[in-house]
């Protein structure tokens, strides 16, 4: 088992990562001030519940906890105010009070949703994350919680830090392969923005990681969380540095918006986006090696590097420029300067972005 | 114009109180870092909008602000997640960004609702309160914002402090008389829990205050805000001291729950509740003068001191004890120890509470 600390202004919290650590859930809860006198509520989704909910409920009850639970539909559409209202109704019925905790058991969807329940129920109660996807190594660090508005993603939310994060790598074995790859896309991003050595390690161990080989997986998640935690601790409320976490996301979000539901997973979209950023960096004068390496590593993990041809360039450009400020035909992008380092570049010609989108459709 | 400072851990903010200060709104906004580059949105209700919205919008626009607005139905039912979602949709359409502000123009309903919009939109943007009721001298201090759940009041919310509060006493002249009295009930509460001298002053100037005589009204609001601000600054997240603000509210909330919609306004219910607390204090051994004085002052302001006979005692008791912990027939109440001072008493016999509820129905 590995443990790392996320250091934040108000307080810090630990992330435990390891195979089978859910067996110790009750004692870890106790250690981190989760109260037994007040009921807690596990929020999870319909894919995760059948596999893990009973076991976790039993362990907690054996440890003296009162446990209620709420199961939502799987998928992004559960990140909605109407679902939040239902969960809060169930929390009231179960008697949750100001000393209770909300436990998110699942991927980023459940984490974001349950986190905003914890942030807003009685103006804020304790929160615990039990991530069960690889992508959640990203979403469980930093305290950003939110639901969607019909008009915009993640627009209604809060900053609410968990008391602890319990990352049992054993849970990842039931994850569909496509979700594994998509989650690894964010792990690779954490290498590309901050740590050349970790990127090289990922490159070297791609096969073992994809096979969920235990030691390698644990180390990868640990390092991914480390990078995210370090960046976030420097800039909790996203004023400046935290923006580097958006490598690949400007193009990626636009692709998600334009592609049909489920055509591109988030991690797949940002994989293409990271290739695009590398291409832009080369145009801005950086070494061509940045592009070839970025693309090679992503492809090695089975991630898409080519933009689906049928997605309309005009619509992509419109989605991308929608909430961007740009003057005199230039805009802001997170761009690599070398492998393991990025910059915020405010001088990217919008015309080049369009050309790169076109090029991405012809990527080999 | 009077100015007071609310001191909180993270930061403090000013409350400006005075006749006609809305004329200076644009310069006060500018002074307190409300940005002109990003649009702001005024949230108000259908009673307040026709009287004040245009004028304020014009003043702000003349000062260089971009102003959008959203008008909700008047009354408690607008404190709902569905209304929050609509406002956030409008904020997106109007282009509000992370540097924008939400401005609450109205009473406690609009303040609580718009405050939670500001707390959750993009995980928190700037917030300004322009209270237009007397009750709002209470609700605009302390940063508690919330909407209701069908099953419970104020259960979904946050702590979100405004950048500034602009309290123009001129706006109170259009307030229905019943709302004036109900708001003064909280002002009297602030005297009773903290300040014997202020209570005596209220007693002495009841008529002028009820007539909204300018100097007296301004001083009363100023003192009410002072007491609330002091208590809240000692205990921002309601752990301990802040509980004293609940004088009269245990019985009051139960009456609101049992009485039909609009039979009792909040301030009226807590007026009866404060008489009940005084009676309990006397039973616990305090001077009978506490009871006679409390009742006399409230009656002088035209506030109810007798509990409507048709409200069922069993239902009141059930509503009251619903979320209370009690052991061995005793429960917790905020009780006066003398005029201007209260205690948290954990030894109040539940049987006495029932007897007092019965007595309150026979109050002269
Ligand atoms: N808060 C943040 O900082 C942050 C960061 C990145 C992403 N996110 C959010 O995260 C969400 C995406 O997260 P995600 O990719 O984890 O999606 P997800 O939660 O929808 O999980 C993906 C799929 O895998 C299933 N699943 C989860 N764990 C499983 C397991 N162990 N076994 C079998 N199936 C399992 C889920 O039911 C779902 O169908 C998005 O809503 C995104 O906005 C948030
Ligand atoms: N956040 C807090 O700390 C806190 C504290 C106390 C109360 N509250 C909340 O405040 C709310 C009650 O506030 P309220 O009593 O101000 O109610 P309100 O906002 O509903 O206003 C009362 C009525 O007066 C009307 N009105 C408001 N200003 C007017 C004006 N200048 N002229 C004419 N009509 C006007 C309104 O339209 C409404 O019909 C409740 O929801 C309560 O939960 C919050
Ligand atoms: Zn991402
Ligand atoms: Zn009150």
mmCIF file of C-alpha atoms and ligand atoms in Angstrom, chain B residues 45 47-48 52 74-76 79 107-110 112 132-133 135-136 138-139 141 144 153-154 171 174-176 179 186 228, ligand 2:
data_model
loop_
_atom_site.group_PDB
_atom_site.id
_atom_site.type_symbol
_atom_site.label_atom_id
_atom_site.label_comp_id
_atom_site.label_asym_id
_atom_site.label_seq_id
_atom_site.Cartn_x
_atom_site.Cartn_y
_atom_site.Cartn_z
ATOM 1 C CA UNK B 45 -38.717 38.817 -7.427
ATOM 2 C CA UNK B 47 -42.878 42.298 -6.257
ATOM 3 C CA UNK B 48 -39.543 44.048 -6.109
ATOM 4 C CA UNK B 52 -36.572 48.985 -8.263
ATOM 5 C CA UNK B 74 -42.298 36.020 -4.945
ATOM 6 C CA UNK B 75 -42.280 33.722 -1.960
ATOM 7 C CA UNK B 76 -40.571 30.777 -0.363
ATOM 8 C CA UNK B 79 -36.055 28.707 -3.108
ATOM 9 C CA UNK B 107 -35.748 39.935 0.774
ATOM 10 C CA UNK B 108 -34.373 36.807 2.378
ATOM 11 C CA UNK B 109 -35.854 34.536 -0.262
ATOM 12 C CA UNK B 110 -34.016 36.201 -3.109
ATOM 13 C CA UNK B 112 -30.730 32.881 -0.081
ATOM 14 C CA UNK B 132 -35.174 45.268 0.579
ATOM 15 C CA UNK B 133 -36.901 43.829 3.660
ATOM 16 C CA UNK B 135 -35.889 40.671 7.910
ATOM 17 C CA UNK B 136 -32.985 40.743 5.457
ATOM 18 C CA UNK B 138 -30.630 39.136 9.467
ATOM 19 C CA UNK B 139 -30.362 37.032 6.319
ATOM 20 C CA UNK B 141 -25.229 38.797 7.373
ATOM 21 C CA UNK B 144 -25.629 31.269 4.831
ATOM 22 C CA UNK B 153 -36.099 23.855 4.437
ATOM 23 C CA UNK B 154 -32.673 25.336 3.697
ATOM 24 C CA UNK B 171 -36.688 50.673 -0.340
ATOM 25 C CA UNK B 174 -42.979 49.916 -0.163
ATOM 26 C CA UNK B 175 -42.880 46.901 2.140
ATOM 27 C CA UNK B 176 -46.309 45.664 3.381
ATOM 28 C CA UNK B 179 -43.691 42.225 6.581
ATOM 29 C CA UNK B 186 -35.611 39.398 14.324
ATOM 30 C CA UNK B 228 -25.546 39.238 14.020
HETATM 31 N N1 LIG C 2 -29.576 33.200 5.239
HETATM 32 C C1 LIG C 2 -29.939 33.488 6.467
HETATM 33 O O1 LIG C 2 -29.116 33.599 7.364
HETATM 34 C C2 LIG C 2 -31.405 33.694 6.755
HETATM 35 C C3 LIG C 2 -31.801 34.217 7.991
HETATM 36 C C4 LIG C 2 -33.157 34.437 8.193
HETATM 37 C C5 LIG C 2 -34.064 34.152 7.203
HETATM 38 N N2 LIG C 2 -33.640 33.639 6.014
HETATM 39 C C6 LIG C 2 -34.572 33.336 4.947
HETATM 40 O O2 LIG C 2 -35.191 34.552 4.537
HETATM 41 C C7 LIG C 2 -36.446 34.248 3.964
HETATM 42 C C8 LIG C 2 -37.466 35.240 4.454
HETATM 43 O O3 LIG C 2 -37.025 36.528 4.063
HETATM 44 P P1 LIG C 2 -38.078 37.723 3.925
HETATM 45 O O4 LIG C 2 -38.906 37.805 5.118
HETATM 46 O O5 LIG C 2 -37.276 38.911 3.522
HETATM 47 O O6 LIG C 2 -39.020 37.184 2.778
HETATM 48 P P2 LIG C 2 -39.212 37.532 1.212
HETATM 49 O O7 LIG C 2 -37.913 37.655 0.529
HETATM 50 O O8 LIG C 2 -40.148 36.516 0.693
HETATM 51 O O9 LIG C 2 -39.925 38.968 1.255
HETATM 52 C C9 LIG C 2 -41.209 39.078 1.827
HETATM 53 C C10 LIG C 2 -42.220 39.640 0.832
HETATM 54 O O10 LIG C 2 -41.972 41.037 0.655
HETATM 55 C C11 LIG C 2 -41.821 41.331 -0.735
HETATM 56 N N3 LIG C 2 -40.876 42.454 -0.791
HETATM 57 C C12 LIG C 2 -39.546 42.393 -0.545
HETATM 58 N N4 LIG C 2 -39.014 43.616 -0.541
HETATM 59 C C13 LIG C 2 -40.031 44.481 -0.822
HETATM 60 C C14 LIG C 2 -40.119 45.890 -0.939
HETATM 61 N N5 LIG C 2 -39.051 46.675 -0.710
HETATM 62 N N6 LIG C 2 -41.302 46.417 -1.259
HETATM 63 C C15 LIG C 2 -42.405 45.634 -1.431
HETATM 64 N N7 LIG C 2 -42.400 44.299 -1.299
HETATM 65 C C16 LIG C 2 -41.209 43.739 -0.990
HETATM 66 C C17 LIG C 2 -41.386 40.062 -1.360
HETATM 67 O O11 LIG C 2 -41.692 40.026 -2.715
HETATM 68 C C18 LIG C 2 -42.163 39.028 -0.542
HETATM 69 O O12 LIG C 2 -43.468 38.940 -1.060
HETATM 70 C C19 LIG C 2 -36.763 32.820 4.327
HETATM 71 O O13 LIG C 2 -36.623 32.007 3.184
HETATM 72 C C20 LIG C 2 -35.712 32.464 5.359
HETATM 73 O O14 LIG C 2 -35.344 31.086 5.310
HETATM 74 C C21 LIG C 2 -32.331 33.414 5.783
#
